[in-house]
GROMACS .gro file of C-alpha atoms in nm:
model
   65
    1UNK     CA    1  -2.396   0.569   0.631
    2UNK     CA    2  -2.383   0.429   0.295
    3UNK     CA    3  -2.641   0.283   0.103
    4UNK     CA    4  -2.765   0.162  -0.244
    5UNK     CA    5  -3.022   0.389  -0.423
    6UNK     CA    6  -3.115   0.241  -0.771
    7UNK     CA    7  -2.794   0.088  -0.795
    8UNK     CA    8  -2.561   0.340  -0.709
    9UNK     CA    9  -2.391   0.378  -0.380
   10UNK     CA   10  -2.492   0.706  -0.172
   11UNK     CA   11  -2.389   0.807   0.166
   12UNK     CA   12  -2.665   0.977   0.343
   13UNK     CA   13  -2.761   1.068   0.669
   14UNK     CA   14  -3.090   1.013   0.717
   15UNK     CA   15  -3.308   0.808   0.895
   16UNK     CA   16  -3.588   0.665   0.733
   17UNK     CA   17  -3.707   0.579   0.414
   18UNK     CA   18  -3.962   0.869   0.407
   19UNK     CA   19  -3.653   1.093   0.456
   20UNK     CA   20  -3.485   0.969   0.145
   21UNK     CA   21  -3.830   1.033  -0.033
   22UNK     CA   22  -3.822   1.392   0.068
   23UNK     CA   23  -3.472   1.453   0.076
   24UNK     CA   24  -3.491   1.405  -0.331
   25UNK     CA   25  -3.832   1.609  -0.324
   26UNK     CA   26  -4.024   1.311  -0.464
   27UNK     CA   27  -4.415   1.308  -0.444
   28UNK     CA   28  -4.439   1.072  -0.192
   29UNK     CA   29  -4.774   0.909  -0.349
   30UNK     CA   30  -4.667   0.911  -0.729
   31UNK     CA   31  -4.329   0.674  -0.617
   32UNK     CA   32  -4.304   0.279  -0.521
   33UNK     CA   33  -4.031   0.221  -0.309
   34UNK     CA   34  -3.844  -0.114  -0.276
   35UNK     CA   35  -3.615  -0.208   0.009
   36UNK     CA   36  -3.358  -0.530  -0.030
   37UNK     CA   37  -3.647  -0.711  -0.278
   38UNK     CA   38  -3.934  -0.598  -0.052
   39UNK     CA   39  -4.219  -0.350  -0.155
   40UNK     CA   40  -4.267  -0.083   0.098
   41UNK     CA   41  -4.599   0.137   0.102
   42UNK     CA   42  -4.603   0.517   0.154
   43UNK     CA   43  -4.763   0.440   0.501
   44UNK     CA   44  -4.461   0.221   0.602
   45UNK     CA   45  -4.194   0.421   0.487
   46UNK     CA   46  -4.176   0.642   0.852
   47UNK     CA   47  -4.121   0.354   1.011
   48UNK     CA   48  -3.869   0.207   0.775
   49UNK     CA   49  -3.533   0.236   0.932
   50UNK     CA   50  -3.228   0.320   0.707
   51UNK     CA   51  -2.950   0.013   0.766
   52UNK     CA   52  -2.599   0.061   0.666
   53UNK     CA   53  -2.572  -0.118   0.317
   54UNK     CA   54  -2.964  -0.119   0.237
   55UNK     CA   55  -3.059  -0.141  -0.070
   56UNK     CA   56  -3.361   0.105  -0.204
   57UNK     CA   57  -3.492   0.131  -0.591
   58UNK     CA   58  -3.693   0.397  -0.622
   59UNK     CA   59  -3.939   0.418  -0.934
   60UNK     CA   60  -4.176   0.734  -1.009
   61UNK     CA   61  -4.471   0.772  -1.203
   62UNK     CA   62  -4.450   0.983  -1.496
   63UNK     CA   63  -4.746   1.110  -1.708
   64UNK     CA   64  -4.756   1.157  -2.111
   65UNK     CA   65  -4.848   1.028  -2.416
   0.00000   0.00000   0.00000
């Protein structure tokens, strides 16, 4: 299935957003995740259901000075 992923069209197969978390090896509690304008919290993402044509912006947390 295709979807959006910061912008740029991916095809994936995956299931859920928690799969797309791990699938780019992200630290699941140092990343927000937005799907199509809505925030989604590590303890939804399970039960978030990848949709053909989603769109997902990912942002991570990076420490520094």
């Amino acid at each position: 299935m295709f979807i959006f992923i910061n912008g740029e069209k991916t095809e994936l197969s995956l299931e859920t957003l928690a799969d797309v978390v791990n699938h780019y090896k992200l630290d699941e509690q140092l990343v927000v995740t937005e799907v199509d304008g809505e925030i989604i919290g590590c303890e939804d993402r399970p039960r978030t259901k990848l949709q053909e044509g989603m769109k997902i912006e990912i942002v991570q947390f990076v420490g520094g000075g």
